[in-house]
Coordinates of C-alpha atoms in Angstrom, one line a residue:
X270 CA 79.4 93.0 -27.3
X271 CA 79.3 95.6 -29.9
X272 CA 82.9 97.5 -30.7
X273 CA 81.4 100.5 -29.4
X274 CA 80.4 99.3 -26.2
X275 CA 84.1 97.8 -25.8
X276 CA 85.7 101.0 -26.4
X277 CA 83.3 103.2 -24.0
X278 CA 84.6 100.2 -21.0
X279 CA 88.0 100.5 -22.0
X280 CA 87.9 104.4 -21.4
X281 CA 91.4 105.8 -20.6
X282 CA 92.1 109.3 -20.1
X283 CA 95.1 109.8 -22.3
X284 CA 97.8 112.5 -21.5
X285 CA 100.4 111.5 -23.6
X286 CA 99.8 112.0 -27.3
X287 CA 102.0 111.0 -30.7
X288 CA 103.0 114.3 -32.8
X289 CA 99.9 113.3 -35.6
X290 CA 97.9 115.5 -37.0
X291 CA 94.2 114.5 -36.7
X292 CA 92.9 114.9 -40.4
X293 CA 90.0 117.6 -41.6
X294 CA 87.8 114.5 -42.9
X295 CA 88.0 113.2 -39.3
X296 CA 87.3 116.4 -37.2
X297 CA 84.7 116.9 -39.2
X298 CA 83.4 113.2 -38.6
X299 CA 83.8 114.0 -35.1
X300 CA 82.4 117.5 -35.1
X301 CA 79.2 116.4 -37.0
X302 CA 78.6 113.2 -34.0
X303 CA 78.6 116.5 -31.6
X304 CA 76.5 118.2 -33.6
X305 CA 73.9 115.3 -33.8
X306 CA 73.7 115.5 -29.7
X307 CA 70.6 115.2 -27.7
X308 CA 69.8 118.8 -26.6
X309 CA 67.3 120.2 -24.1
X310 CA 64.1 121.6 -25.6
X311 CA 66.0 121.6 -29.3
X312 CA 67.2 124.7 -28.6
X313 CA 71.1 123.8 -28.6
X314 CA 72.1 125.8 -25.8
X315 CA 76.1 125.7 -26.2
X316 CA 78.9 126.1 -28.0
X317 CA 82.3 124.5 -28.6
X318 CA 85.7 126.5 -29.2
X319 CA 88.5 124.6 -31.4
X320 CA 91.8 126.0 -30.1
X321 CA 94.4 126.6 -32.1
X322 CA 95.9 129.7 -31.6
X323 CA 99.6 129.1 -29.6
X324 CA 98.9 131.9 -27.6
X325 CA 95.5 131.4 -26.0
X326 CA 96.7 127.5 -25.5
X327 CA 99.5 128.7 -23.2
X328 CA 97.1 131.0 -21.3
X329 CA 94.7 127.9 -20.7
X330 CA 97.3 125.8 -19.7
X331 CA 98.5 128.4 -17.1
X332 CA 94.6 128.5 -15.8
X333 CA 94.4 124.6 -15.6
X334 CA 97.8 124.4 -14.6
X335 CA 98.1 121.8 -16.8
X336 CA 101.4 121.9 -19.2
X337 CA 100.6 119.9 -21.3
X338 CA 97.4 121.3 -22.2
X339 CA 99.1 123.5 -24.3
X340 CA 100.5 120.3 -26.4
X341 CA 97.7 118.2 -27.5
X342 CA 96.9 118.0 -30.7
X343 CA 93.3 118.6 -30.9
X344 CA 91.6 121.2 -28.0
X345 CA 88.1 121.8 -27.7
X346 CA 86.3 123.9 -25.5
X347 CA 83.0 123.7 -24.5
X348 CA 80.6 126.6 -23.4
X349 CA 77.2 127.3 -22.0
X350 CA 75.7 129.7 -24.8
X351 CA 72.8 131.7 -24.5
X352 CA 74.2 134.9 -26.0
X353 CA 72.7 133.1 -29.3
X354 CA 68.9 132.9 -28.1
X355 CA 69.0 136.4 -26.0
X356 CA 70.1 137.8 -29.7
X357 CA 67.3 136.0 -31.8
X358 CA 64.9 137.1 -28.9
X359 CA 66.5 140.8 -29.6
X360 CA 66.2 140.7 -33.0
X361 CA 63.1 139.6 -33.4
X362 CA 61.6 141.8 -31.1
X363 CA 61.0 139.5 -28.1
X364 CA 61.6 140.0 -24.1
X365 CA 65.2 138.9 -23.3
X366 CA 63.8 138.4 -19.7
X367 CA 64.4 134.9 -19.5
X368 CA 67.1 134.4 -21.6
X369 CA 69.5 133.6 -19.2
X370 CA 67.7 132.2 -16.3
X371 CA 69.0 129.1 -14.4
X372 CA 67.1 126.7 -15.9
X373 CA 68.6 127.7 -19.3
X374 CA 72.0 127.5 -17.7
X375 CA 71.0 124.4 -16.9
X376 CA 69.7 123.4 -20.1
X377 CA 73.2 124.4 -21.7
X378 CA 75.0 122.9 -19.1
X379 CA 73.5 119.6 -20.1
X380 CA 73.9 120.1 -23.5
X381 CA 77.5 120.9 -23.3
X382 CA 78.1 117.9 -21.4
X383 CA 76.6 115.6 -23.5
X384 CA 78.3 117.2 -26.6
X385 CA 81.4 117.0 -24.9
X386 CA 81.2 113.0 -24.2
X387 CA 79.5 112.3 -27.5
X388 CA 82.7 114.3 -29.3
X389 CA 85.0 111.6 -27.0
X390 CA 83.3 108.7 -28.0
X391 CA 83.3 109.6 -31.5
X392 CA 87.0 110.0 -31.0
X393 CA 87.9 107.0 -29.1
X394 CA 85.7 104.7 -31.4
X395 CA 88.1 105.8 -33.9
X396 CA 91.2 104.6 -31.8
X397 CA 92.1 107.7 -30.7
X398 CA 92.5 109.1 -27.1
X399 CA 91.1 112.0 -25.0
X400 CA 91.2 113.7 -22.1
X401 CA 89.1 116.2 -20.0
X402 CA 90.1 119.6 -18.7
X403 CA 87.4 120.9 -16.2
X404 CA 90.5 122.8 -14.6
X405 CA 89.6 125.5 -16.9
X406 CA 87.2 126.4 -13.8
X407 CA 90.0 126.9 -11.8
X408 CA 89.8 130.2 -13.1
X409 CA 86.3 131.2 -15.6
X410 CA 87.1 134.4 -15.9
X411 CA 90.4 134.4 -17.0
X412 CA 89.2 131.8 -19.6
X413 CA 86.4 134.0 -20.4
X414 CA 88.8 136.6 -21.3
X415 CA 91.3 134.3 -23.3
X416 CA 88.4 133.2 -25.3
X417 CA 86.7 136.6 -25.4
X418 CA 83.5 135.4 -24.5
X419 CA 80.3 137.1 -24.7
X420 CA 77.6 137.9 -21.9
X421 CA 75.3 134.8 -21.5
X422 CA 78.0 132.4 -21.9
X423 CA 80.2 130.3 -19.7
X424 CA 83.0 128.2 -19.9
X425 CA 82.6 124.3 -18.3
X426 CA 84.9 122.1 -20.0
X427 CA 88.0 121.1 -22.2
X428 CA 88.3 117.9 -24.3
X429 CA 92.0 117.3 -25.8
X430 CA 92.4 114.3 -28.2
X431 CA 94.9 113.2 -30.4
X432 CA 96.5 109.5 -31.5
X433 CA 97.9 108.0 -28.0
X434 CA 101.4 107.8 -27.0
X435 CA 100.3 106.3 -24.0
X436 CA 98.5 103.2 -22.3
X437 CA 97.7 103.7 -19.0
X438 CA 96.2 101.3 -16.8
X439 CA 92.2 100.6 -16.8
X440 CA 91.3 103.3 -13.7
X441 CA 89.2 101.0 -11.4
X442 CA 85.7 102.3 -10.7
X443 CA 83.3 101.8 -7.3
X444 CA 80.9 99.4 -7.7
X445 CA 77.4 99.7 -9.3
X446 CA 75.6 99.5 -6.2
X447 CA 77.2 102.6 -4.9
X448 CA 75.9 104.5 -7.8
X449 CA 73.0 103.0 -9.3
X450 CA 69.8 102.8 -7.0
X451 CA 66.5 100.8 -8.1
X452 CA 63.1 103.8 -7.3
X453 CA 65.2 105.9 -4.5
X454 CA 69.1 106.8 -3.8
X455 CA 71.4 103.9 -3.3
X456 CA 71.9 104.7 0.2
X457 CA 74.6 102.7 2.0
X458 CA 74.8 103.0 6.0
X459 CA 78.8 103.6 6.9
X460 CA 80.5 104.3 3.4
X461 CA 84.0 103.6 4.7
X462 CA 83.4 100.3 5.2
X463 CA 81.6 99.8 2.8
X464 CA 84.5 100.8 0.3
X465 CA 87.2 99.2 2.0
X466 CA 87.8 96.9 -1.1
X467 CA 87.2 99.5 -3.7
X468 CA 90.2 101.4 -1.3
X469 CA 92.2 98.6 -1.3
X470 CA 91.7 98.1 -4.9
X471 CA 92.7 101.9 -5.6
X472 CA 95.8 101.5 -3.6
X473 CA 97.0 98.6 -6.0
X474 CA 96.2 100.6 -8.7
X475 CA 98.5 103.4 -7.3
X476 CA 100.8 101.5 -6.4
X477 CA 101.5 99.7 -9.6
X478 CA 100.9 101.8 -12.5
X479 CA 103.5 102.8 -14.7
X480 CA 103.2 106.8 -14.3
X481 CA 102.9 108.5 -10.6
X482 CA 102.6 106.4 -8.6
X483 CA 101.7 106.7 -5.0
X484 CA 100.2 105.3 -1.7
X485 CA 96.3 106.6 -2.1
X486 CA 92.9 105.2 -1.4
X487 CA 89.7 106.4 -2.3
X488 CA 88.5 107.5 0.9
X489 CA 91.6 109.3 1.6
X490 CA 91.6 110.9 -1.5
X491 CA 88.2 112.5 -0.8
X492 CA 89.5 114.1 2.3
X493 CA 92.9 115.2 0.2
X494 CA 89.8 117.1 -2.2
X495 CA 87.8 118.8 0.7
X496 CA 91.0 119.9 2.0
X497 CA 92.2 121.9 -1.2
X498 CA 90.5 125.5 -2.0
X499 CA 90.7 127.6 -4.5
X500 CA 88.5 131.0 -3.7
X501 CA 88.3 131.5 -7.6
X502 CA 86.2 128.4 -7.7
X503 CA 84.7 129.1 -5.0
X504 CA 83.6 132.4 -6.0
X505 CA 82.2 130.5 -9.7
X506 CA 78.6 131.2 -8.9
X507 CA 80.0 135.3 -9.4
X508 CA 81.6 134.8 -12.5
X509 CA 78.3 133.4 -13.3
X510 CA 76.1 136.2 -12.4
X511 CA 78.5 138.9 -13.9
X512 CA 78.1 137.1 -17.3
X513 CA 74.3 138.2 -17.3
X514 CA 72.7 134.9 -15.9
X515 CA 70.0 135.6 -13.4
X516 CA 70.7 133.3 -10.2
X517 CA 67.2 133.5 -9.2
X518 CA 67.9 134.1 -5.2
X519 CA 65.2 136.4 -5.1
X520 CA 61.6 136.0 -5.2
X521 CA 59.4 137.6 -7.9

């Protein structure tokens, strides 16, 4: 097994980070692995925000609710961009029609994703940690305002990384059969039952590790999920259309 496969299996979100500062000839190691991404269509459909500014880290950290956002050392933020095609379309004298349609949100939605995970193993390869912040949705227009975002853009997703001061316990995972299907979905007929040992495996976990811990199972925890609401997210699909994308719910 190749180092980099044993890193990407020993995945840890880190929280907790050591006050290092992450050097320019790393970042820009790490910034240049994003870059080399797999994109959709070539057409590099999103862009990534380094935060440094005190100010707008304190504002994010309010949105995701999150303190210690606010603290990492490193804090990237990754966006759906098609401002930068609408405005080569514009300046080149080209429709803008379908700039912003759904499949291109789609198309930058992949391609921030995959940046995002590429810039993390990057990072952890290099003994490093990370950490995702997709509570930035909990409110995307406030974060589109802190960042001062342009139309045809979107917010998705935070990566913080720095050097660990922490080593939490491997987060145990359900097992491949739940998730992987051979030609069709991997359909399973009473999932309860099913995941009674993954539940009972969860509820060690909880019950053991070093930081919060708690009774919990899996399937408990999905109802605990359903049962929280926040009408900002709820209402994400608005913040979407008000940035200029066409949802496509009518017909042409």
């Amino acid at each position: 097994m190749n180092e980099t496969i044993k890193h990407q299996l020993a995945h840890r979100s880190i929280r907790f980070f050591k006050d290092e500062v992450i050097s320019d000839a790393q970042l820009s190691t790490y910034f240049e692995v994003m870059r080399r991404t797999a994109t959709s269509v070539g057409l590099q459909s999103y862009s990534a925000i380094r935060v440094t500014d005190p100010a707008k880290r304190a504002a994010l950290a309010e949105v995701a609710n999150q303190a210690y956002l606010k603290d990492v050392p490193e804090l990237v933020i990754f966006i759906v961009d098609c401002y930068r095609i609408h405005q080569i379309a514009k300046e080149k004298g080209h429709s803008t029609e379908r700039t912003a349609t759904m499949d291109r949100f789609f198309q930058g939605a992949a391609d921030a994703y995959l940046a995002a995970q590429n810039l993390t193993n990057a990072i952890e390869s290099d003994g490093l940690g990370a950490v995702y912040f997709g509570s930035i949705l909990n409110d995307p227009a406030k974060i589109i305002e802190i960042l001062e975002l342009p139309q045809y853009t979107f917010p998705l997703v935070g990566v913080g990384f720095g050097v660990p001061d922490d080593h939490p316990e491997l987060k145990p995972r359900m097992s491949l059969d739940f998730i992987l299907g051979e030609n069709g979905y991997p359909l399973h007929q009473n999932y309860v039952e099913a995941l009674a040992d993954f539940d009972d495996e969860m509820t060690h976990y909880y019950d053991t590790r070093q930081r919060n811990q708690r009774s919990e199972t899996y399937t408990n925890n999905v109802l605990k999920q359903l049962d929280r609401y926040n009408p900002k997210r709820a209402q994400m699909l608005q913040v979407v259309e008000a940035q200029g994308f066409d949802l496509g719910l009518t017909e042409e």
